[in-house]
Amino acid sequence: MNTVSPRVLLVRGMLAGLVAGVAAFLVAYLLGESKVDAAIAIEEAGAAVGHDHGDEPPVSRALQATAGLGTGVLLFAVALGGIAALVLCFALGRIGRFGPRATAALVTGALFVTVTLVPFLKYPANPPAVGDPDTAARRTALYLLMIALSALLAAGALLLGRRLAPRLGNWNASVVGSLAFVAAVALSYALLPGVNEVPDGFPAALIWEFRLASLAIQTTLWATFGLVFAFLVDRAIAPTAAPKEAVQPTS
């Protein structure tokens, strides 16, 4: 396989992140914004009953749902693309006999599980009006802690699999490492405190629909990124073609 500089992979990762960000923005706008509007309407109705806030928000809701949402999603996706590219620089040639495309796809899948899926299952996203503002810092810290734990446990599972591979074989060692990761994540779920701050009377269906929309956005982001990134990496690291065997002329 031809060598390639980290800068080349970084540029391609950020470009793939940009494309994935556009796809995620479309899904967020089509699926998520209606759920946000419904939650805001419930929040405003409750505020009107309790007390009047008076002042209008500094940024209009229409601007938040378009330019604000698009900017945030694109910046987030480009940053993730750069991180994935750096992880790929380390992973190439170190996680088995996989080509560049397969390695990029595996890295993307692993990042989706560790950075998005595992934290989401413990601390799922909530719509506006759900959650006590006084505990926002605590909830954010718990979520970031879950991401850090998930990444560390994934790294530990990978090291365990590599150590066991000479004795158990690659497949069996991978299965053992995966099971160890699942068990460690389950233990983390049990030890970390839960968060349940849903107000009384808040529609459970809206929370469920919002969380599904959030997961759909993240899945779209990572799936699009994985496909585009794998393609760009494969083009950047073209395998060296084996020279054709010379045919000896017959006399």
Short mmCIF file of C-alpha atoms in Angstrom, two decimals:
data_model
loop_
_atom_site.label_atom_id
_atom_site.label_comp_id
_atom_site.label_asym_id
_atom_site.label_seq_id
_atom_site.Cartn_x
_atom_site.Cartn_y
_atom_site.Cartn_z
CA MET A 1 0.00 0.00 0.00
CA ASN A 2 1.30 3.45 -0.86
CA THR A 3 2.13 5.73 2.04
CA VAL A 4 0.22 8.97 2.48
CA SER A 5 0.80 11.91 4.78
CA PRO A 6 -1.53 12.60 7.73
CA ARG A 7 -2.32 15.97 6.16
CA VAL A 8 -3.85 14.27 3.12
CA LEU A 9 -6.05 12.08 5.32
CA LEU A 10 -6.98 15.05 7.49
CA VAL A 11 -8.16 17.07 4.50
CA ARG A 12 -10.19 14.14 3.19
CA GLY A 13 -11.67 13.48 6.61
CA MET A 14 -12.80 17.08 6.96
CA LEU A 15 -14.19 17.07 3.42
CA ALA A 16 -16.15 13.88 4.15
CA GLY A 17 -17.34 15.51 7.37
CA LEU A 18 -18.61 18.49 5.39
CA VAL A 19 -20.63 16.25 3.08
CA ALA A 20 -21.97 14.28 6.05
CA GLY A 21 -22.87 17.53 7.79
CA VAL A 22 -25.04 18.59 4.86
CA ALA A 23 -26.89 15.26 4.94
CA ALA A 24 -27.32 15.45 8.73
CA PHE A 25 -28.62 19.02 8.49
CA LEU A 26 -31.30 17.98 6.00
CA VAL A 27 -32.45 15.16 8.29
CA ALA A 28 -32.34 17.45 11.33
CA TYR A 29 -34.42 20.09 9.57
CA LEU A 30 -36.98 17.63 8.19
CA LEU A 31 -37.31 15.34 11.21
CA GLY A 32 -36.08 17.19 14.26
CA GLU A 33 -37.26 20.80 13.99
CA SER A 34 -40.97 19.97 14.21
CA LYS A 35 -40.30 18.14 17.49
CA VAL A 36 -38.32 21.11 18.81
CA ASP A 37 -41.14 23.49 17.88
CA ALA A 38 -43.67 21.29 19.66
CA ALA A 39 -41.53 21.17 22.81
CA ILE A 40 -40.99 24.95 22.73
CA ALA A 41 -44.74 25.49 22.45
CA ILE A 42 -45.28 23.38 25.59
CA GLU A 43 -42.52 25.28 27.39
CA GLU A 44 -43.98 28.66 26.43
CA ALA A 45 -47.46 27.58 27.49
CA GLY A 46 -46.12 26.62 30.91
CA ALA A 47 -44.21 29.88 31.19
CA ALA A 48 -47.34 31.86 30.33
CA VAL A 49 -49.22 30.15 33.16
CA GLY A 50 -46.44 30.71 35.68
CA HIS A 51 -44.91 34.09 34.83
CA ASP A 52 -44.17 36.25 31.83
CA HIS A 53 -40.58 36.36 30.60
CA GLY A 54 -41.36 39.48 28.57
CA ASP A 55 -38.29 39.89 26.37
CA GLU A 56 -38.07 38.28 22.95
CA PRO A 57 -35.15 35.88 22.34
CA PRO A 58 -32.10 37.60 20.77
CA VAL A 59 -32.16 35.17 17.83
CA SER A 60 -35.40 34.33 16.06
CA ARG A 61 -36.62 30.77 15.95
CA ALA A 62 -36.54 30.79 12.13
CA LEU A 63 -32.86 31.76 12.15
CA GLN A 64 -32.09 29.11 14.76
CA ALA A 65 -33.77 26.40 12.66
CA THR A 66 -31.90 27.30 9.46
CA ALA A 67 -28.60 29.17 9.61
CA GLY A 68 -27.95 28.40 13.26
CA LEU A 69 -28.71 24.70 12.93
CA GLY A 70 -26.77 24.39 9.68
CA THR A 71 -23.69 26.15 11.03
CA GLY A 72 -23.63 24.07 14.19
CA VAL A 73 -24.09 20.75 12.39
CA LEU A 74 -21.48 21.53 9.73
CA LEU A 75 -18.83 22.63 12.24
CA PHE A 76 -19.51 19.56 14.38
CA ALA A 77 -19.29 17.24 11.37
CA VAL A 78 -16.06 18.76 10.05
CA ALA A 79 -14.47 18.48 13.51
CA LEU A 80 -15.51 14.82 13.77
CA GLY A 81 -14.10 14.22 10.30
CA GLY A 82 -10.74 15.57 11.39
CA ILE A 83 -10.74 13.40 14.52
CA ALA A 84 -11.65 10.31 12.49
CA ALA A 85 -8.82 11.04 10.07
CA LEU A 86 -6.30 11.22 12.93
CA VAL A 87 -7.61 7.94 14.35
CA LEU A 88 -7.28 6.37 10.90
CA CYS A 89 -3.63 7.49 10.70
CA PHE A 90 -2.96 5.38 13.78
CA ALA A 91 -5.19 2.46 12.76
CA LEU A 92 -3.86 1.87 9.25
CA GLY A 93 -1.95 -1.41 9.24
CA ARG A 94 -2.46 -1.99 12.97
CA ILE A 95 -5.89 -3.63 13.20
CA GLY A 96 -5.48 -6.53 10.83
CA ARG A 97 -4.98 -7.10 7.16
CA PHE A 98 -7.62 -4.65 5.99
CA GLY A 99 -7.34 -2.33 3.03
CA PRO A 100 -7.70 1.45 3.35
CA ARG A 101 -11.41 1.43 2.55
CA ALA A 102 -12.25 -1.31 5.04
CA THR A 103 -10.08 0.30 7.74
CA ALA A 104 -11.79 3.66 7.25
CA ALA A 105 -15.20 1.97 7.49
CA LEU A 106 -14.18 0.11 10.68
CA VAL A 107 -12.83 3.30 12.26
CA THR A 108 -16.04 5.13 11.42
CA GLY A 109 -18.19 2.35 12.88
CA ALA A 110 -16.11 2.19 16.04
CA LEU A 111 -16.34 5.95 16.53
CA PHE A 112 -20.09 5.88 16.00
CA VAL A 113 -20.49 3.22 18.70
CA THR A 114 -18.13 4.80 21.23
CA VAL A 115 -18.83 8.51 20.70
CA THR A 116 -22.55 8.42 19.86
CA LEU A 117 -24.39 5.16 20.50
CA VAL A 118 -23.03 4.15 23.91
CA PRO A 119 -23.48 7.61 25.50
CA PHE A 120 -26.91 8.01 23.85
CA LEU A 121 -28.25 4.78 25.34
CA LYS A 122 -27.31 5.95 28.85
CA TYR A 123 -28.11 9.66 28.50
CA PRO A 124 -30.46 10.12 25.53
CA ALA A 125 -31.20 13.53 24.08
CA ASN A 126 -34.17 15.48 25.43
CA PRO A 127 -36.25 18.20 23.79
CA PRO A 128 -36.52 21.74 25.18
CA ALA A 129 -38.53 22.07 28.40
CA VAL A 130 -37.16 18.72 29.64
CA GLY A 131 -34.47 18.98 32.29
CA ASP A 132 -33.79 21.27 35.21
CA PRO A 133 -31.62 24.27 34.19
CA ASP A 134 -29.86 24.08 37.55
CA THR A 135 -28.53 20.59 36.73
CA ALA A 136 -27.39 21.38 33.18
CA ALA A 137 -23.70 21.40 34.13
CA ARG A 138 -24.03 18.09 35.97
CA ARG A 139 -25.85 16.44 33.06
CA THR A 140 -23.24 17.71 30.60
CA ALA A 141 -20.41 16.40 32.79
CA LEU A 142 -22.06 12.97 33.03
CA TYR A 143 -22.50 12.80 29.27
CA LEU A 144 -18.88 13.75 28.60
CA LEU A 145 -17.76 11.25 31.23
CA MET A 146 -19.72 8.53 29.43
CA ILE A 147 -18.01 9.42 26.15
CA ALA A 148 -14.58 9.28 27.78
CA LEU A 149 -15.34 5.96 29.48
CA SER A 150 -16.66 4.50 26.24
CA ALA A 151 -13.52 5.52 24.34
CA LEU A 152 -11.23 4.13 27.05
CA LEU A 153 -13.16 0.86 27.24
CA ALA A 154 -13.04 0.51 23.45
CA ALA A 155 -9.27 1.04 23.49
CA GLY A 156 -8.93 -1.54 26.26
CA ALA A 157 -11.04 -4.04 24.33
CA LEU A 158 -8.87 -3.52 21.26
CA LEU A 159 -5.68 -4.11 23.25
CA LEU A 160 -7.20 -7.21 24.83
CA GLY A 161 -8.11 -8.59 21.43
CA ARG A 162 -4.62 -8.00 20.09
CA ARG A 163 -3.04 -9.74 23.09
CA LEU A 164 -5.31 -12.77 22.74
CA ALA A 165 -5.01 -13.05 18.97
CA PRO A 166 -1.82 -15.18 18.94
CA ARG A 167 -3.47 -17.77 21.21
CA LEU A 168 -7.13 -17.65 20.16
CA GLY A 169 -6.91 -16.49 16.57
CA ASN A 170 -8.13 -13.16 15.21
CA TRP A 171 -11.84 -14.04 15.10
CA ASN A 172 -12.07 -15.52 18.60
CA ALA A 173 -9.96 -12.73 20.06
CA SER A 174 -12.23 -10.14 18.43
CA VAL A 175 -15.30 -11.84 19.90
CA VAL A 176 -13.75 -11.90 23.38
CA GLY A 177 -12.75 -8.24 23.11
CA SER A 178 -16.23 -7.25 21.96
CA LEU A 179 -17.90 -9.15 24.79
CA ALA A 180 -15.53 -7.56 27.30
CA PHE A 181 -16.44 -4.12 25.92
CA VAL A 182 -20.18 -4.82 26.21
CA ALA A 183 -19.77 -6.10 29.77
CA ALA A 184 -17.69 -3.08 30.81
CA VAL A 185 -20.21 -0.67 29.26
CA ALA A 186 -23.06 -2.43 31.07
CA LEU A 187 -21.16 -2.09 34.35
CA SER A 188 -20.62 1.61 33.64
CA TYR A 189 -24.35 2.04 33.00
CA ALA A 190 -25.09 0.46 36.37
CA LEU A 191 -22.56 2.55 38.32
CA LEU A 192 -23.16 5.96 36.77
CA PRO A 193 -26.20 7.88 38.07
CA GLY A 194 -29.26 8.14 35.89
CA VAL A 195 -30.99 11.35 34.85
CA ASN A 196 -34.78 11.57 34.84
CA GLU A 197 -36.05 15.15 34.88
CA VAL A 198 -39.14 14.89 32.68
CA PRO A 199 -41.82 17.34 33.92
CA ASP A 200 -45.18 15.98 34.96
CA GLY A 201 -47.62 15.93 32.09
CA PHE A 202 -45.00 16.25 29.34
CA PRO A 203 -46.05 14.05 26.38
CA ALA A 204 -44.04 10.83 26.44
CA ALA A 205 -44.63 10.39 22.71
CA LEU A 206 -42.90 13.69 21.96
CA ILE A 207 -39.84 12.68 23.98
CA TRP A 208 -39.69 9.34 22.18
CA GLU A 209 -40.06 10.96 18.74
CA PHE A 210 -37.42 13.57 19.56
CA ARG A 211 -34.95 10.91 20.67
CA LEU A 212 -35.59 8.83 17.56
CA ALA A 213 -35.04 11.91 15.41
CA SER A 214 -31.79 12.67 17.26
CA LEU A 215 -30.55 9.12 16.70
CA ALA A 216 -31.55 9.31 13.03
CA ILE A 217 -29.54 12.51 12.63
CA GLN A 218 -26.45 10.95 14.20
CA THR A 219 -26.84 7.75 12.18
CA THR A 220 -27.15 9.75 8.96
CA LEU A 221 -24.09 11.77 9.87
CA TRP A 222 -21.88 8.76 10.57
CA ALA A 223 -23.19 6.59 7.74
CA THR A 224 -22.67 9.33 5.16
CA PHE A 225 -19.27 10.15 6.57
CA GLY A 226 -18.20 6.50 6.54
CA LEU A 227 -19.17 5.99 2.91
CA VAL A 228 -17.56 9.21 1.66
CA PHE A 229 -14.48 8.89 3.84
CA ALA A 230 -13.85 5.28 2.84
CA PHE A 231 -14.11 6.27 -0.83
CA LEU A 232 -11.74 9.25 -0.48
CA VAL A 233 -9.22 7.28 1.57
CA ASP A 234 -9.24 4.45 -0.95
CA ARG A 235 -8.54 6.95 -3.73
CA ALA A 236 -5.74 8.58 -1.73
CA ILE A 237 -4.04 5.31 -0.77
CA ALA A 238 -4.16 3.37 -3.98
CA PRO A 239 -2.76 -0.15 -3.59
CA THR A 240 0.35 -0.79 -5.54
CA ALA A 241 -0.56 -2.89 -8.53
CA ALA A 242 1.38 -6.09 -8.76
CA PRO A 243 3.52 -6.09 -11.88
CA LYS A 244 2.44 -8.54 -14.49
CA GLU A 245 4.67 -11.53 -14.85
CA ALA A 246 6.90 -11.15 -17.85
CA VAL A 247 6.31 -13.67 -20.59
CA GLN A 248 9.46 -15.23 -21.89
CA PRO A 249 9.55 -15.20 -25.65
CA THR A 250 9.73 -18.60 -27.24
CA SER A 251 12.60 -19.30 -29.54
#
